[in-house]
PDB file of C-alpha atoms in Angstrom:
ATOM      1  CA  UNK C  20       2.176  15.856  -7.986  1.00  0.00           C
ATOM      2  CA  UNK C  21       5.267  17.144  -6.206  1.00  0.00           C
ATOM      3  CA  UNK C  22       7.641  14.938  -8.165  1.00  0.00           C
ATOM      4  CA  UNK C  23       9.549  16.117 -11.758  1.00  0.00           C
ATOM      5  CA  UNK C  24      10.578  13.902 -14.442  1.00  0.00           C
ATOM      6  CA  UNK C  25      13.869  12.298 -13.023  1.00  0.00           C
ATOM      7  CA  UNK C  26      13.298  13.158  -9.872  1.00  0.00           C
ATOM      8  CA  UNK C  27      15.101  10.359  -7.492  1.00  0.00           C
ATOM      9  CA  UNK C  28      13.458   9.665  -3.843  1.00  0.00           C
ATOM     10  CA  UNK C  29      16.183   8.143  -1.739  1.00  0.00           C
ATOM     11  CA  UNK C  30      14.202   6.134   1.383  1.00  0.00           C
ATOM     12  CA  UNK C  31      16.675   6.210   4.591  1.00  0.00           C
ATOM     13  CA  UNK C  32      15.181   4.030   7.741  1.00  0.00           C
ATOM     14  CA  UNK C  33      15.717   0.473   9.132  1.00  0.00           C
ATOM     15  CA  UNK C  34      13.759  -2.816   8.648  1.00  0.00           C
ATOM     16  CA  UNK C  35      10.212  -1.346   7.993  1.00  0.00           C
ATOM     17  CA  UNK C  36      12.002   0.328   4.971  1.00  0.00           C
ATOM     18  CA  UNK C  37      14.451  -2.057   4.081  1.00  0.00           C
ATOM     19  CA  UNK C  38      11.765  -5.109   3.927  1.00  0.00           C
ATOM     20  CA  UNK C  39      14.393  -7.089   2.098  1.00  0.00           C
ATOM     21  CA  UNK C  40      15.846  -4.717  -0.421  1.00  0.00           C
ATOM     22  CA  UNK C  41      19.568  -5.042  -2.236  1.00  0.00           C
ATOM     23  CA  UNK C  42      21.406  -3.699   1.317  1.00  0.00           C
ATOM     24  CA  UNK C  43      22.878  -0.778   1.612  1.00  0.00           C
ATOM     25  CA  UNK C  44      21.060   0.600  -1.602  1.00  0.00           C
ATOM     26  CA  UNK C  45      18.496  -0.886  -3.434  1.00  0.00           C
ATOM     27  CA  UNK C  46      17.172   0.039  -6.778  1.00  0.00           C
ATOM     28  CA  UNK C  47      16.212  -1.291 -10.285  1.00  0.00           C
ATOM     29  CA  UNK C  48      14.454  -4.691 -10.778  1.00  0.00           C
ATOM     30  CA  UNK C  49      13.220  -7.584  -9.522  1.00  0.00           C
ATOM     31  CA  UNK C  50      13.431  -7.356  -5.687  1.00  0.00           C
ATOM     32  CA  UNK C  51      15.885  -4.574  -5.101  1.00  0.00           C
ATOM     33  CA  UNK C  52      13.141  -2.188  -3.698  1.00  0.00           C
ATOM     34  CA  UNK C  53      12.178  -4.757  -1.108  1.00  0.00           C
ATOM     35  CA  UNK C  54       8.304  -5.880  -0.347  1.00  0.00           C
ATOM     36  CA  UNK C  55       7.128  -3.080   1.981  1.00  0.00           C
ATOM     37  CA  UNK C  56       6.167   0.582   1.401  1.00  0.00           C
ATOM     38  CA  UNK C  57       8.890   1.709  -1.134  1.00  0.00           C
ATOM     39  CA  UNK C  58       8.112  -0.976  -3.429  1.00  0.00           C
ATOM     40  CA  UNK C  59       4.485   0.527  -3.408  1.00  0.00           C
ATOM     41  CA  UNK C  60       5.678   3.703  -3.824  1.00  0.00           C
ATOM     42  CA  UNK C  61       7.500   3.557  -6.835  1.00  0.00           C
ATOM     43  CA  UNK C  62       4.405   0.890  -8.522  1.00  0.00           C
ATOM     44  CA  UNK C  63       2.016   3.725  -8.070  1.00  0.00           C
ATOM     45  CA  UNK C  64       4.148   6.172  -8.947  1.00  0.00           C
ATOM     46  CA  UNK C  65       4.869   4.327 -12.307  1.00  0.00           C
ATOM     47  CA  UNK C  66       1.026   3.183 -12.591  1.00  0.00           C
ATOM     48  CA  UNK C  67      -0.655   6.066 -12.289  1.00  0.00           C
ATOM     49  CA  UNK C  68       1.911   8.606 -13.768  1.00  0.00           C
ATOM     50  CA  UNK C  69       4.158   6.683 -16.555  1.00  0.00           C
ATOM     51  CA  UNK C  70       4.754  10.058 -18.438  1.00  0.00           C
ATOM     52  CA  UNK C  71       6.800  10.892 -15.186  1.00  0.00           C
ATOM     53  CA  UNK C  72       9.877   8.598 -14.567  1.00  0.00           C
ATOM     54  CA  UNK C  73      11.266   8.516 -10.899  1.00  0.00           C
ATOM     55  CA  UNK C  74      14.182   7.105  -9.469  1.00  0.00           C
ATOM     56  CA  UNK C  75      13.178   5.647  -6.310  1.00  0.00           C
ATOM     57  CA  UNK C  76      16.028   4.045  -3.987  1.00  0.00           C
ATOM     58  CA  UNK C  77      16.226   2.383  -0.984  1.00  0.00           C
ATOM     59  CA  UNK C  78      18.722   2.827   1.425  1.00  0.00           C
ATOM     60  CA  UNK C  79      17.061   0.692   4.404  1.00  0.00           C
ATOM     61  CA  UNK C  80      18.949  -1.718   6.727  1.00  0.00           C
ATOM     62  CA  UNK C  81      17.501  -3.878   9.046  1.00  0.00           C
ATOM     63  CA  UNK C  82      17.714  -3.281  12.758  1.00  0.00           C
ATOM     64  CA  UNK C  83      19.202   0.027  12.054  1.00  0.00           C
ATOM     65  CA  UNK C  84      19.124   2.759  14.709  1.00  0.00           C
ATOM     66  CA  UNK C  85      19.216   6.250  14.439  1.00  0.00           C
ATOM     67  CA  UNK C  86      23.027   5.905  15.411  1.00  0.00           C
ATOM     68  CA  UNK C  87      23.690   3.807  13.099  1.00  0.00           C
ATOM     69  CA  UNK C  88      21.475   5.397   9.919  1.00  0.00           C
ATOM     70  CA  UNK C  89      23.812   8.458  10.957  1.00  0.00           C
ATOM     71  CA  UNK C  90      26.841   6.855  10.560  1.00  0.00           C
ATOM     72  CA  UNK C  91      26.448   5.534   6.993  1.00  0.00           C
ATOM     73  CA  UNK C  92      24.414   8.581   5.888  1.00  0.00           C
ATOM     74  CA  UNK C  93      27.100  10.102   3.423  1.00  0.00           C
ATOM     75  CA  UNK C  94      27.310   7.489   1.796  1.00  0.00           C
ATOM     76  CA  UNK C  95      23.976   5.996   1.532  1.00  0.00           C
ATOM     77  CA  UNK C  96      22.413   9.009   1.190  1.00  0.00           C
ATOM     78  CA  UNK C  97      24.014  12.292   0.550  1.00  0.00           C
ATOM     79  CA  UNK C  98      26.380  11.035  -1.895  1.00  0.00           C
ATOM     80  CA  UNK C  99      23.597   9.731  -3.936  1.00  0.00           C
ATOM     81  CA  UNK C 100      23.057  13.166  -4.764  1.00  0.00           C
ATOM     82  CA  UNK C 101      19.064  12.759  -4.107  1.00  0.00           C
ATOM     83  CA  UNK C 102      16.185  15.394  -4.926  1.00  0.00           C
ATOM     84  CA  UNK C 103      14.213  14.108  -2.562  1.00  0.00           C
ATOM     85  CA  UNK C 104      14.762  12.453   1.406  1.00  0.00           C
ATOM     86  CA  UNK C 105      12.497  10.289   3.077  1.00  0.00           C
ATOM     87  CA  UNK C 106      14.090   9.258   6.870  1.00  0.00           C
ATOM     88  CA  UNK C 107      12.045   6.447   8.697  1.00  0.00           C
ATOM     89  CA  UNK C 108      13.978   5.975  11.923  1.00  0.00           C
ATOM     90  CA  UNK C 109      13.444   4.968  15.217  1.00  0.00           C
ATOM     91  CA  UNK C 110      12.040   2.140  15.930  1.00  0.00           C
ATOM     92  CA  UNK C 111      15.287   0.476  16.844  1.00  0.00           C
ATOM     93  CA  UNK C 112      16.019   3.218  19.431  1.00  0.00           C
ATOM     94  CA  UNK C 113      12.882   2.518  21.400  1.00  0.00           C
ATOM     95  CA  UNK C 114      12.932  -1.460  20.845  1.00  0.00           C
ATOM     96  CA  UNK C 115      16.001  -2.192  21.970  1.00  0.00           C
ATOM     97  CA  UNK C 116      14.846  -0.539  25.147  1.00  0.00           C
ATOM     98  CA  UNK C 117      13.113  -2.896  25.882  1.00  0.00           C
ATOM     99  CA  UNK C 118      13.963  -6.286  24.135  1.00  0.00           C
ATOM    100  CA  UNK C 119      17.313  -5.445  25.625  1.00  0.00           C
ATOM    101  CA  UNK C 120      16.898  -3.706  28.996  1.00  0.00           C
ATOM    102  CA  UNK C 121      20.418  -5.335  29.619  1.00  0.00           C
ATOM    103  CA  UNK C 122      22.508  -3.751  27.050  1.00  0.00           C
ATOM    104  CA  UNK C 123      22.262   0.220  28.173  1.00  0.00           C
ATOM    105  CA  UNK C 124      24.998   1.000  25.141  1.00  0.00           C
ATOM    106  CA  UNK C 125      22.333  -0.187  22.380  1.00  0.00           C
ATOM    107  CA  UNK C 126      19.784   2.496  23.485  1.00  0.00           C
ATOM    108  CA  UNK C 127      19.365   5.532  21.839  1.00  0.00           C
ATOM    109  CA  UNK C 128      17.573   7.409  24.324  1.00  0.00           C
ATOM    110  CA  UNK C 129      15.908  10.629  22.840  1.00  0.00           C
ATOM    111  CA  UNK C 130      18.195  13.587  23.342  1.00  0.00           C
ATOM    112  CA  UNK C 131      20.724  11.111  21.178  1.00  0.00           C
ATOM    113  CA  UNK C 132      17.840  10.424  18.493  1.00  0.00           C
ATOM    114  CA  UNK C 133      16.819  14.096  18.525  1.00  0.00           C
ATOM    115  CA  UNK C 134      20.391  15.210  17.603  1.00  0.00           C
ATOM    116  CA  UNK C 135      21.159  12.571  15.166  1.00  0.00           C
ATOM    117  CA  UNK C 136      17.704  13.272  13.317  1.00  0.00           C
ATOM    118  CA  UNK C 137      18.662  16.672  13.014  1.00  0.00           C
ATOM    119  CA  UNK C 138      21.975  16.186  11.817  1.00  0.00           C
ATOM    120  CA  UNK C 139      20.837  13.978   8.870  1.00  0.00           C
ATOM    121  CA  UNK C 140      18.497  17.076   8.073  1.00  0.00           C
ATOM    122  CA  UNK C 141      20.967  19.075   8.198  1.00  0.00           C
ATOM    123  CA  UNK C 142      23.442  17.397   6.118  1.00  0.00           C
ATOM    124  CA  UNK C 143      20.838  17.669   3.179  1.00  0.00           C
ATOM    125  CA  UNK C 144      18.712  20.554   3.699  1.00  0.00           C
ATOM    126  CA  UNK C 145      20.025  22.758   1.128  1.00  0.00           C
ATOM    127  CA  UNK C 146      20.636  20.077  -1.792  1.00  0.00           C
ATOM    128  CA  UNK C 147      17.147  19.019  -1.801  1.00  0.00           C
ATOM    129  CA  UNK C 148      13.930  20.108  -2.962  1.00  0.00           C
ATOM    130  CA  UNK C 149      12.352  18.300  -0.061  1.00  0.00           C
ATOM    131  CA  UNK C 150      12.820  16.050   3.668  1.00  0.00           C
ATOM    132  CA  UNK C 151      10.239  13.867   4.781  1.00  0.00           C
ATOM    133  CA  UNK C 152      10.208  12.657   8.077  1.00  0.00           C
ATOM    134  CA  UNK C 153       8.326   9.426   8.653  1.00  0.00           C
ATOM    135  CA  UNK C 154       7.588   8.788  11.796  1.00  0.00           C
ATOM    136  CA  UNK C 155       8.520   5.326  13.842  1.00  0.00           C
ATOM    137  CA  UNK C 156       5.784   3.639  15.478  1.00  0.00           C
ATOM    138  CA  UNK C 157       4.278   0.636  17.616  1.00  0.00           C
ATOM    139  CA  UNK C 158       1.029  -0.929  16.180  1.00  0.00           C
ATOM    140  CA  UNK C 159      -0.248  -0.770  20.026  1.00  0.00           C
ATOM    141  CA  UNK C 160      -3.315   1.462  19.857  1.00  0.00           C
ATOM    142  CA  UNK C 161      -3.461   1.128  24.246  1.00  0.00           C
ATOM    143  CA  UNK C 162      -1.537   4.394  24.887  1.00  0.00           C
ATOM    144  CA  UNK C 163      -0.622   3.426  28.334  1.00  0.00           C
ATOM    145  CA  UNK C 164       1.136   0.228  27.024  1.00  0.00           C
ATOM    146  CA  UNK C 165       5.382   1.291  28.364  1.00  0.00           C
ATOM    147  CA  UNK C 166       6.593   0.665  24.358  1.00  0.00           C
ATOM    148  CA  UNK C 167       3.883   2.640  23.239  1.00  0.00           C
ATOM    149  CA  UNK C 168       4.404   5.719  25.487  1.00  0.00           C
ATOM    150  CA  UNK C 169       7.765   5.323  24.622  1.00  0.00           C
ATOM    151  CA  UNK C 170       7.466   5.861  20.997  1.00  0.00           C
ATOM    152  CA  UNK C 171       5.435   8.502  21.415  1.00  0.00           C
ATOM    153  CA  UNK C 172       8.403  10.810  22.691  1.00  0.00           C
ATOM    154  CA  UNK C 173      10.106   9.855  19.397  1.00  0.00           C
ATOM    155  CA  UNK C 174       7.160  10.683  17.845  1.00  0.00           C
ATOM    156  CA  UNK C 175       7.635  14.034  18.979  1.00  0.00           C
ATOM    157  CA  UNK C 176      10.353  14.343  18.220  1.00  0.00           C
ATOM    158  CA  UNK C 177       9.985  13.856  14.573  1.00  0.00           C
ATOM    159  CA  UNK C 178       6.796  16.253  14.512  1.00  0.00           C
ATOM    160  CA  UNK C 179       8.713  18.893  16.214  1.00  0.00           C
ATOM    161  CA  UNK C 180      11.965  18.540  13.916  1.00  0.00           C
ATOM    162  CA  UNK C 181      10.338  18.517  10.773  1.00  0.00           C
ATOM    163  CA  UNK C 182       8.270  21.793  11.976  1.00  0.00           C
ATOM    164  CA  UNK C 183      11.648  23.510  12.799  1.00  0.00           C
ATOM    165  CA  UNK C 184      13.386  22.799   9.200  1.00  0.00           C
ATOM    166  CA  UNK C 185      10.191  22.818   7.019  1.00  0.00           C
ATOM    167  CA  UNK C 186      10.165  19.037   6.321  1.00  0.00           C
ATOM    168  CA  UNK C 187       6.805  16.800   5.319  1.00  0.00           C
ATOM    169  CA  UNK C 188       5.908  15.059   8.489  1.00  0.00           C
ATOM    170  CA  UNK C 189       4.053  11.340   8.042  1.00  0.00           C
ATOM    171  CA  UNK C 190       2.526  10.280  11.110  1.00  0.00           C
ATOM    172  CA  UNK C 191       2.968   6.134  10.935  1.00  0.00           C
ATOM    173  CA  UNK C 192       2.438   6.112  14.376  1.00  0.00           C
ATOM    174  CA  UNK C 193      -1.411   7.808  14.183  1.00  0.00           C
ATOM    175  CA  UNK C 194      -2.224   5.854  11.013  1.00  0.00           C
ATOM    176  CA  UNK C 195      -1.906   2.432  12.866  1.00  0.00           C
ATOM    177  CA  UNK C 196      -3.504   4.125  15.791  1.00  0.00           C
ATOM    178  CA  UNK C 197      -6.775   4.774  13.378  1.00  0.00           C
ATOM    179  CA  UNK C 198      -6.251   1.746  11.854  1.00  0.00           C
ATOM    180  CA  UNK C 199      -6.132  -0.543  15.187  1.00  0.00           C
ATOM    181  CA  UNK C 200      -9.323   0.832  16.454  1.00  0.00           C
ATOM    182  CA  UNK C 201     -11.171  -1.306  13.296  1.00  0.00           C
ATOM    183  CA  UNK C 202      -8.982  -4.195  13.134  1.00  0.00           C
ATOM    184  CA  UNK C 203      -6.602  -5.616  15.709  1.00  0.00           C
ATOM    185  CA  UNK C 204      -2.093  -5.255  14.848  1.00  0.00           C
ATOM    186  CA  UNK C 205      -2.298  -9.431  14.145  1.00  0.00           C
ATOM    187  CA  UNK C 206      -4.020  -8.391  11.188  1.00  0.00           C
ATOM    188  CA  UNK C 207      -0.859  -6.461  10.022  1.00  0.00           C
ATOM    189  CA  UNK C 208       2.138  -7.686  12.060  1.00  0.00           C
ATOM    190  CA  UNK C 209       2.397 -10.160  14.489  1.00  0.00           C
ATOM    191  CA  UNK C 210       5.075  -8.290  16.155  1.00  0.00           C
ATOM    192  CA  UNK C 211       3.348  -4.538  15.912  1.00  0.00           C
ATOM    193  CA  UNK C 212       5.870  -3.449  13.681  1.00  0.00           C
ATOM    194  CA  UNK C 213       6.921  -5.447  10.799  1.00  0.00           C
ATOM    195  CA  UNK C 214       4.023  -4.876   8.411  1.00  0.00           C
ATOM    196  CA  UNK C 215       2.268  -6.959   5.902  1.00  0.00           C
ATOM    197  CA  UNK C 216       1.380  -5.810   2.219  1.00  0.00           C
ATOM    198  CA  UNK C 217      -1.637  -4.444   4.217  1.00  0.00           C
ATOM    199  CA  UNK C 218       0.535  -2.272   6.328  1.00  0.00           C
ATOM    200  CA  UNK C 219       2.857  -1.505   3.491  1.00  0.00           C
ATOM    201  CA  UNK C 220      -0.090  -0.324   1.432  1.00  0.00           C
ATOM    202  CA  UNK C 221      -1.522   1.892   4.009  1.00  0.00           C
ATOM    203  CA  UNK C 222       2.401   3.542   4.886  1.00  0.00           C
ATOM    204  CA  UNK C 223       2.714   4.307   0.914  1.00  0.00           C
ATOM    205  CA  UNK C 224      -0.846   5.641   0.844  1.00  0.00           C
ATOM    206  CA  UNK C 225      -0.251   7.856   3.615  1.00  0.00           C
ATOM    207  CA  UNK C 226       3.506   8.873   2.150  1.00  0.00           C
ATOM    208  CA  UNK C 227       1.902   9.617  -1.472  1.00  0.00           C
ATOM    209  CA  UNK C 228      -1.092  11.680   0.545  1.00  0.00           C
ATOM    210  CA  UNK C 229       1.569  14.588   1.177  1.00  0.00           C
ATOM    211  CA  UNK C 230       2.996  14.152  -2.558  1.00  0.00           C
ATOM    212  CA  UNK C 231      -0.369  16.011  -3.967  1.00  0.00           C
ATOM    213  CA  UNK C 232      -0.863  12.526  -5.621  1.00  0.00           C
ATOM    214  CA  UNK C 233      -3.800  11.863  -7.031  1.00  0.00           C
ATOM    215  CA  UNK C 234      -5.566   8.216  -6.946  1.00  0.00           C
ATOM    216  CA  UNK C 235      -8.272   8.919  -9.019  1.00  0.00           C
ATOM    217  CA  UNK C 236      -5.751   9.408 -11.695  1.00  0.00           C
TER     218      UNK C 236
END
């Protein structure tokens, strides 16, 4: 596994992240990790490798946008002085597209999410021992649904970004595309993005997949 003894993994993203964790950093006991994917990352972790003791925090807030994960970055992030940087972000920037066609200044249309993406890279880069980019997605498998070829530029995005700076690229967005071909998004989310434990197991499955972890452990 890619992760040393007191190693900490700081998680950076919006609601899919956050999934009611202690806001603007959760960590520790009890519910402070939240109920989605980075709660499942740190119980596996700690299951199947107890001689190994990571600090896993995260630094999720719902409805965030890439604007605004930007803007409290320093200080949710960088000055946590992490080993490790997952960023989830994006979903916000496409929604509000279209759940608020009205409001033009709440878009984050992608040359704005490209740059602010980058810049969080940037910002941590050369501190770390590792960036991975997690991308946003829809649970819509129909790729000519508007949301869905929407996200798909962000998608991009993210795949091209972490190519340029060397960063671990999870593809959310192709894992519910798989996974909607067995069993329809209801299943997972009634809203195609907010998932259940279901979802959150398959998003920490996929994350600990490019962690060399092994489940057979």
């Amino acid at each position: 596994m890619i992760f040393s003894n007191m190693d900490r993994i700081v998680f950076a993203g919006d609601s899919v992240t956050d999934m009611g964790s202690t806001n603007p950093v959760g960590e520790g006991l009890f519910d402070s990790l939240g109920q989605g994917y980075v709660r499942i990352v740190d119980s596996l972790l700690a299951a199947c490798y107890p001689e190994i003791k990571v600090r896993v925090t995260n630094s999720g807030i719902s409805g965030n946008t890439s604007r605004d994960l930007l803007a409290r970055f320093d200080r949710d992030v960088v000055e946590l002085k992490p080993d490790w940087v997952s960023i989830c972000i994006g979903i916000n920037d496409v929604w509000r597209q279209f759940d608020l066609p009205a409001l033009p200044d709440t878009h984050v249309l992608p040359k704005e999410y490209e740059r602010d993406v980058e810049e969080m890279i940037l910002r941590v880069k050369d501190t770390v021992k590792g960036i991975f980019i997690l991308s946003p997605y829809i649970m819509e498998p129909n790729s000519s649904d508007m949301m869905r070829a929407r996200m798909n530029e962000y998608v991009a995005i993210c795949e091209k970004l972490a190519a340029k700076h060397g960063c671990t690229f999870v593809n959310f967005q192709k894992l519910y595309e798989d996974y909607c071909k067995i069993r329809h998004s209801s299943y997972i989310a009634w809203d195609r993005i907010h998932p259940n434990q279901v979802g959150a197991v398959l998003m920490a499955r996929a994350f600990l997949k490019h962690c060399d972890f092994d489940f057979n452990r």
